[in-house]
Amino acid sequence: MLGAARRQLGSGPMLGQVLRRLRPATAAAADAARAYSAAAKEMTVREALNSALDEEMSADPSVFLMGEEVGEYQGAYKISKGLLDKYGPDRVLDTPITEAGFTGIAVGAAYQGLRPVVEFMTFNFSMQAIDHIINSAAKSNYMSAGQISVPIVFRGPNGAAAGVGAQHSQCYAAWYAHVPGLKVLAPYSAEDARGLLKAAIRDPDPVVFLENELLYGESFPISAEVLDSSFALPIGKAKIEREGKDVTITAYSKMVGYALQAADILSKEGISAEVINLRSIRPLDRATINASVRKTNRLVTIEESFPQHGIGAEICMSVVEESFEYLDAPVERIAGADVPMPYAANLERMAVPQVDDIVRAAKRACYRAVPMAATA
C-alpha cells in the first residue's frame, strides 16, 4: 500500500512515518431459512465481513484497512482476522487512539485515489472524527464540482451492545443519514454484511457502514451466489424479508430479527405482517416502503435509536407524502427511549425496543388491541 501511496502522494517521508505510527430466535431463523431457500451453508456476520474485506483487498491493491487494533490484535471483534498476515503492515495499519488523526489521513489518501476502509472500535468514537467524515469526506465531491471523488468506507459497531453505558451505546444512523454526500448502510444478515460491504468498498463516494456488535456471532443461511467473489448488493435497495398483507413493518440492523420474531407471533393470531429490511438508510428505498404500505394499508417502523428526528420519522413522512390516502390506521413508531442509555441491565432492556413492543404496535395498527390512550 505504501508503494501505491508514494506513487499517488509523492515520496516524502511524512506519509510513511504517519501511517506507520499511526441474535435471532428459532422462529426468526425459520423465516430466514425460508428467505434463503437456495442456501447451501451458514456463515456468521463476522465471517461475512472478514471475507468481504479479504476479497476486495485481494482484487484491488488500492484498498487498505486502518484503525485501532486491526492488525496485530486481529481486530477488536476479529473482523480483520488473518488480514495482517496476508497483506502485511503496509495495507493493514494499526493506529494510535487518535480517531481524528487517522481518519484525516484516510480521507487524504482517498482524495488521491486509494480506497481506505477505516474501522472505528465503536461508532461512538467516530464523534472524534466527525469533522473529517462530514466536512472533508462528504462535501468534497460537491465542492470540487465533481473533480474530487472520496472512495472511503467508515465501518464499525453501532448502537447498543450490552452493559456498556450511555457513551458506548448510541445509534448514529440518523446522525449520518442527515448529511448529503454520505451513503449510510446498516446490514442485518451475513448476506447483507458481505454484499453491502463489497458494494461500499467499490463505491466512489464515502460510505458509513453501521454494523452491530451483537450480530457478529449470529449465523445465517447463505447461498452459493452470495459466496461468489463478484457478488455485491445494490446500495439504496431494501429487502422484503417476509411477505404479508395486513401490516408493513420496517426495520434495520438488529431490529430486523426482532421484527421477524414479532411477525411469527402475529401470524399465530391471524395477522400477516410484511417485514422490510431497509439495508440502506441513505439512500432510503422509499419505493419499496410505499409499495408495501399501499398493499397492507398499515405501517409500523422500528429503530433502536432515539425517536426524535429519527429514521422512523423520515419513513413516516415519506408515507404521508406519497401514500397517505392508502393508510387505514395511524402509523406506529417504535424507537429507543428518549434518554441516555442506562447501565443497569433491567433499565437497559426497557430503553431499547423489544419484540413485545412490536407485536403490540402491529395489533394497534390492525385494531386488534385496546389503544394506549384508552388504558391511561
Coordinates of C-alpha atoms in Angstrom, one line a residue:
M1 CA 0.0 0.0 0.0
L2 CA 2.9 2.4 0.8
G3 CA 4.2 1.9 -2.7
A4 CA 0.8 2.9 -4.1
A5 CA 0.6 5.8 -1.7
R6 CA 4.0 7.1 -2.8
R7 CA 3.1 6.9 -6.4
Q8 CA -0.1 8.9 -5.6
L9 CA 1.2 11.2 -2.9
G10 CA 4.9 11.6 -3.6
S11 CA 7.9 10.1 -1.9
G12 CA 8.3 12.4 1.1
P13 CA 8.9 10.8 4.5
M14 CA 5.9 12.2 6.2
L15 CA 3.3 9.8 4.8
G16 CA 5.3 6.7 5.7
Q17 CA 6.1 8.0 9.2
V18 CA 2.5 8.9 10.0
L19 CA 1.0 5.7 8.5
R20 CA 3.4 3.5 10.5
R21 CA 2.7 5.3 13.8
L22 CA -0.3 5.7 13.5
R23 CA -29.3 -13.0 17.9
P24 CA -32.5 -14.2 16.3
A25 CA -34.9 -16.8 18.0
T26 CA -35.9 -20.1 16.4
A27 CA -38.9 -18.5 14.7
A28 CA -36.9 -15.8 13.1
A29 CA -34.3 -18.4 12.0
A30 CA -37.1 -20.4 10.3
D31 CA -38.2 -17.2 8.4
A32 CA -34.6 -16.7 7.4
A33 CA -34.3 -20.2 6.2
R34 CA -37.4 -19.7 4.1
A35 CA -36.0 -16.4 2.7
Y36 CA -32.7 -18.1 1.7
S37 CA -34.3 -21.3 0.3
A38 CA -31.3 -21.8 -2.0
A39 CA -28.8 -21.6 0.8
A40 CA -26.0 -24.2 0.8
K41 CA -24.3 -23.3 4.1
E42 CA -24.3 -20.9 7.0
M43 CA -21.9 -18.0 7.8
T44 CA -21.7 -15.7 10.7
V45 CA -21.8 -11.9 10.2
R46 CA -18.2 -11.7 11.4
E47 CA -17.1 -14.2 8.7
A48 CA -19.1 -12.4 6.1
L49 CA -17.4 -9.1 6.9
N50 CA -14.0 -10.7 7.0
S51 CA -14.4 -12.5 3.7
A52 CA -15.7 -9.3 2.0
L53 CA -12.6 -7.3 3.2
D54 CA -10.3 -10.1 2.2
E55 CA -11.7 -10.5 -1.3
E56 CA -11.8 -6.7 -2.0
M57 CA -8.2 -6.3 -0.8
S58 CA -7.1 -9.2 -3.0
A59 CA -9.0 -7.8 -6.0
D60 CA -7.8 -4.1 -5.7
P61 CA -4.4 -3.2 -4.3
S62 CA -5.6 0.4 -3.6
V63 CA -7.9 -1.0 -0.8
F64 CA -6.3 -0.9 2.7
L65 CA -7.6 -1.1 6.3
M66 CA -6.6 1.1 9.2
G67 CA -7.8 1.6 12.7
E68 CA -7.1 0.7 16.3
E69 CA -6.1 -3.0 16.9
V70 CA -7.0 -4.1 13.3
G71 CA -3.6 -5.7 12.7
E72 CA -1.6 -7.4 15.5
Y73 CA -4.7 -8.0 17.6
Q74 CA -6.7 -9.2 14.6
G75 CA -9.4 -6.6 15.2
A76 CA -11.2 -5.8 18.5
Y77 CA -14.1 -8.0 17.2
K78 CA -11.8 -10.2 15.0
I79 CA -13.3 -8.8 11.8
S80 CA -9.8 -8.4 10.4
K81 CA -8.5 -11.8 11.5
G82 CA -5.8 -13.0 9.2
L83 CA -5.5 -9.9 7.1
L84 CA -2.3 -8.6 8.5
D85 CA -0.5 -11.9 7.8
K86 CA -1.9 -12.0 4.3
Y87 CA -1.4 -8.4 3.2
G88 CA 1.2 -7.0 5.6
P89 CA 1.6 -3.9 7.7
D90 CA 1.5 -1.6 4.6
R91 CA -2.1 -2.4 4.0
V92 CA -3.4 -3.3 7.5
L93 CA -2.4 -0.4 9.6
D94 CA -2.6 -0.3 13.4
T95 CA -3.1 3.3 14.5
P96 CA -2.8 5.1 17.8
I97 CA -6.0 6.0 19.7
T98 CA -6.4 9.2 17.6
E99 CA -9.6 8.9 15.5
A100 CA -9.3 12.5 14.2
G101 CA -5.8 11.8 13.1
F102 CA -6.1 8.5 11.2
T103 CA -9.5 9.4 9.8
G104 CA -8.0 12.6 8.3
I105 CA -5.1 10.6 6.8
A106 CA -7.5 8.1 5.3
V107 CA -9.6 10.9 3.7
G108 CA -6.5 12.4 2.2
A109 CA -5.5 9.0 0.8
A110 CA -9.0 8.7 -0.7
Y111 CA -8.5 12.1 -2.4
Q112 CA -5.5 10.7 -4.2
G113 CA -7.3 7.5 -5.5
L114 CA -6.7 5.0 -2.7
R115 CA -9.6 3.2 -1.1
P116 CA -9.3 3.3 2.6
V117 CA -11.5 1.3 5.0
V118 CA -11.5 3.0 8.4
E119 CA -12.5 0.9 11.4
F120 CA -13.9 2.6 14.5
M121 CA -13.8 0.3 17.5
T122 CA -17.3 1.7 18.1
F123 CA -19.1 4.4 16.1
N124 CA -19.4 6.4 19.3
F125 CA -15.7 7.1 18.8
S126 CA -16.4 8.5 15.3
M127 CA -17.5 11.7 17.0
Q128 CA -13.8 12.4 17.5
A129 CA -13.5 12.3 13.7
I130 CA -16.9 13.7 12.6
D131 CA -15.4 16.9 11.0
H132 CA -13.4 14.7 8.6
I133 CA -16.3 12.4 7.9
I134 CA -18.7 15.3 7.1
N135 CA -16.7 18.3 6.1
S136 CA -13.7 16.6 4.5
A137 CA -15.3 13.4 3.0
A138 CA -19.0 14.1 2.4
K139 CA -18.8 17.5 0.9
S140 CA -15.6 17.4 -1.2
N141 CA -17.2 15.9 -4.4
Y142 CA -19.8 18.7 -4.5
M143 CA -17.5 21.5 -3.5
S144 CA -15.0 20.4 -6.2
A145 CA -17.7 20.3 -8.9
G146 CA -17.1 16.6 -9.2
Q147 CA -13.3 16.8 -9.6
I148 CA -12.6 15.0 -6.3
S149 CA -14.0 11.6 -5.5
V150 CA -13.7 10.2 -2.0
P151 CA -14.0 6.4 -2.1
I152 CA -13.8 5.6 1.6
V153 CA -15.6 3.4 4.0
F154 CA -16.1 4.2 7.7
R155 CA -17.2 1.0 9.4
G156 CA -17.6 -0.5 12.9
P157 CA -20.2 -1.5 15.5
N158 CA -23.1 0.9 16.0
G159 CA -25.9 1.1 18.6
A160 CA -26.5 -0.7 21.8
A161 CA -24.4 -3.7 22.8
A162 CA -24.8 -4.9 26.4
G163 CA -23.8 -3.2 29.6
V164 CA -21.5 -0.6 28.0
G165 CA -23.4 2.5 29.2
A166 CA -24.6 5.7 27.6
Q167 CA -21.3 6.8 25.9
H168 CA -20.8 3.5 24.1
S169 CA -24.5 2.6 23.1
Q170 CA -25.6 5.3 20.7
C171 CA -27.0 4.7 17.3
Y172 CA -25.7 7.0 14.6
A173 CA -27.9 6.1 11.7
A174 CA -30.0 9.3 11.8
W175 CA -26.9 11.4 12.5
Y176 CA -25.1 10.4 9.4
A177 CA -28.2 9.9 7.2
H178 CA -28.9 13.6 7.7
V179 CA -25.8 14.5 5.6
P180 CA -25.8 15.0 1.8
G181 CA -22.8 13.3 0.3
L182 CA -22.8 10.3 2.6
K183 CA -24.2 6.9 1.9
V184 CA -25.3 5.0 5.1
L185 CA -25.7 1.2 5.2
A186 CA -26.9 -1.0 8.1
P187 CA -26.6 -4.8 7.5
Y188 CA -28.6 -7.4 9.3
S189 CA -27.7 -10.8 7.9
A190 CA -24.5 -12.4 6.6
E191 CA -25.7 -11.8 3.1
D192 CA -26.3 -8.1 3.9
A193 CA -22.9 -7.8 5.6
R194 CA -21.0 -9.4 2.7
G195 CA -22.9 -7.9 -0.2
L196 CA -23.2 -4.4 1.2
L197 CA -19.6 -4.1 2.4
K198 CA -18.3 -5.1 -1.0
A199 CA -20.6 -2.5 -2.6
A200 CA -19.4 0.1 -0.1
I201 CA -15.7 -0.5 -0.9
R202 CA -16.3 -0.4 -4.6
D203 CA -18.4 2.8 -4.4
P204 CA -16.8 6.1 -5.5
D205 CA -18.4 8.0 -2.6
P206 CA -17.9 8.0 1.2
V207 CA -20.0 5.3 2.9
V208 CA -20.8 5.0 6.6
F209 CA -21.2 1.3 7.3
L210 CA -23.1 0.6 10.6
E211 CA -22.6 -2.9 12.0
N212 CA -24.0 -4.3 15.2
E213 CA -21.8 -6.0 17.8
L214 CA -24.5 -8.4 19.0
L215 CA -24.9 -9.7 15.4
Y216 CA -21.2 -10.5 14.8
G217 CA -21.6 -14.1 16.1
E218 CA -25.0 -14.8 14.6
S219 CA -25.1 -17.4 11.8
F220 CA -27.3 -17.0 8.7
P221 CA -28.0 -19.3 5.7
I222 CA -26.0 -18.1 2.7
S223 CA -26.2 -19.2 -0.9
A224 CA -23.5 -20.0 -3.5
E225 CA -24.4 -16.8 -5.3
V226 CA -23.6 -14.7 -2.2
L227 CA -20.3 -16.6 -1.8
D228 CA -19.1 -15.7 -5.3
S229 CA -16.3 -13.1 -5.2
S230 CA -18.2 -10.9 -7.7
F231 CA -21.3 -10.6 -5.5
A232 CA -22.5 -7.2 -4.3
L233 CA -25.8 -5.9 -3.2
P234 CA -27.2 -2.6 -4.7
I235 CA -26.9 0.4 -2.4
G236 CA -30.3 2.0 -1.9
K237 CA -32.4 -1.1 -2.2
A238 CA -34.4 -2.7 0.7
K239 CA -35.2 -6.4 1.0
I240 CA -38.6 -7.8 1.8
E241 CA -37.6 -10.5 4.4
R242 CA -41.2 -11.8 4.9
E243 CA -44.2 -11.0 2.7
G244 CA -47.5 -10.1 4.3
K245 CA -50.8 -8.4 3.6
D246 CA -52.1 -6.9 6.9
V247 CA -49.3 -4.6 8.1
T248 CA -45.9 -3.4 7.0
I249 CA -43.0 -3.4 9.5
T250 CA -39.8 -1.6 8.6
A251 CA -36.5 -2.2 10.5
Y252 CA -32.8 -2.2 10.1
S253 CA -29.8 -3.9 11.7
K254 CA -30.6 -6.0 14.8
M255 CA -34.2 -4.8 14.8
V256 CA -34.9 -6.9 11.7
G257 CA -34.5 -10.0 13.7
Y258 CA -36.9 -8.7 16.3
A259 CA -39.4 -7.8 13.5
L260 CA -39.3 -11.3 12.1
Q261 CA -39.9 -12.8 15.6
A262 CA -42.9 -10.4 16.0
A263 CA -44.2 -11.4 12.6
D264 CA -44.2 -15.0 13.6
I265 CA -46.1 -14.3 16.8
L266 CA -48.6 -12.1 14.9
S267 CA -49.2 -14.9 12.3
K268 CA -50.4 -17.2 15.1
E269 CA -53.1 -14.6 15.8
G270 CA -54.2 -14.2 12.2
I271 CA -52.2 -11.1 11.4
S272 CA -50.0 -11.3 8.3
A273 CA -47.0 -8.9 8.6
E274 CA -44.7 -7.8 5.8
V275 CA -41.2 -7.2 7.2
I276 CA -38.9 -4.9 5.3
N277 CA -35.1 -4.9 5.9
L278 CA -34.1 -1.4 5.0
R279 CA -30.4 -2.3 4.4
S280 CA -29.7 1.2 3.1
I281 CA -30.6 4.2 5.3
R282 CA -29.3 6.8 2.9
P283 CA -30.4 6.5 0.1
L284 CA -33.7 5.2 1.5
D285 CA -35.7 2.8 -0.6
R286 CA -38.9 4.8 -0.5
A287 CA -40.4 3.0 -3.4
T288 CA -40.4 -0.4 -1.7
I289 CA -41.7 1.0 1.5
N290 CA -44.6 2.8 -0.1
A291 CA -45.5 -0.1 -2.4
S292 CA -45.8 -2.3 0.7
V293 CA -47.9 0.2 2.6
R294 CA -50.2 0.6 -0.4
K295 CA -50.7 -3.2 -0.2
T296 CA -51.1 -3.6 3.6
N297 CA -52.5 -0.1 4.4
R298 CA -50.7 0.0 7.7
L299 CA -47.2 0.8 8.9
V300 CA -45.0 0.1 11.9
T301 CA -41.5 1.5 12.0
I302 CA -38.8 0.1 14.3
E303 CA -35.4 1.6 15.2
E304 CA -33.1 1.2 18.2
S305 CA -32.1 4.9 18.3
F306 CA -33.8 7.9 19.8
P307 CA -37.3 8.8 18.5
Q308 CA -36.9 12.5 17.7
H309 CA -35.7 13.2 14.2
G310 CA -35.1 9.5 13.6
I311 CA -35.2 7.1 10.7
G312 CA -38.8 6.2 11.6
A313 CA -39.9 9.8 11.4
E314 CA -38.4 10.1 7.9
I315 CA -40.2 6.9 6.8
C316 CA -43.5 8.1 8.3
M317 CA -43.2 11.4 6.4
S318 CA -42.4 9.6 3.2
V319 CA -45.6 7.5 3.5
V320 CA -47.6 10.6 4.4
E321 CA -46.3 12.4 1.4
E322 CA -46.7 9.6 -1.1
S323 CA -49.3 7.1 0.2
F324 CA -51.4 8.9 2.8
E325 CA -54.7 8.0 1.1
Y326 CA -53.8 4.3 1.4
L327 CA -53.5 4.3 5.2
D328 CA -56.3 2.7 7.2
A329 CA -54.7 3.4 10.6
P330 CA -52.3 5.8 12.2
V331 CA -48.6 5.0 11.7
E332 CA -47.0 3.3 14.7
R333 CA -43.4 4.3 15.5
I334 CA -41.3 2.1 17.8
A335 CA -37.9 3.6 19.0
G336 CA -35.5 3.6 21.8
A337 CA -36.3 5.6 24.9
D338 CA -35.5 9.3 24.7
V339 CA -32.9 9.0 27.4
P340 CA -29.1 8.3 27.6
M341 CA -28.7 4.5 27.7
P342 CA -28.8 3.2 31.3
Y343 CA -26.0 0.9 32.6
A344 CA -28.2 -1.3 34.7
A345 CA -29.4 -4.4 32.7
N346 CA -33.0 -4.1 33.7
L347 CA -33.2 -0.4 32.7
E348 CA -31.2 -1.0 29.6
R349 CA -33.8 -3.6 28.4
M350 CA -36.5 -1.0 29.0
A351 CA -34.6 1.6 26.9
V352 CA -34.5 -0.4 23.7
P353 CA -37.4 -1.9 21.7
Q354 CA -38.4 -5.4 22.4
V355 CA -40.4 -8.0 20.4
D356 CA -43.5 -7.5 22.5
D357 CA -43.4 -3.7 21.7
I358 CA -43.6 -4.5 18.0
V359 CA -46.4 -7.1 18.5
R360 CA -48.5 -4.6 20.5
A361 CA -47.9 -1.8 17.9
A362 CA -48.9 -4.1 15.0
K363 CA -52.1 -5.1 16.8
R364 CA -53.0 -1.4 17.5
A365 CA -52.5 -0.7 13.8
C366 CA -54.8 -3.6 12.9
Y367 CA -57.3 -2.5 15.6
R368 CA -56.8 -5.8 17.4
A369 CA -55.8 -4.2 20.8
V370 CA -57.1 -1.5 23.1
P371 CA -55.4 1.8 22.2
M372 CA -52.9 3.0 24.9
A373 CA -54.9 6.2 25.4
A374 CA -57.9 4.2 26.4
T375 CA -56.0 2.4 29.1
A376 CA -54.4 5.6 30.7

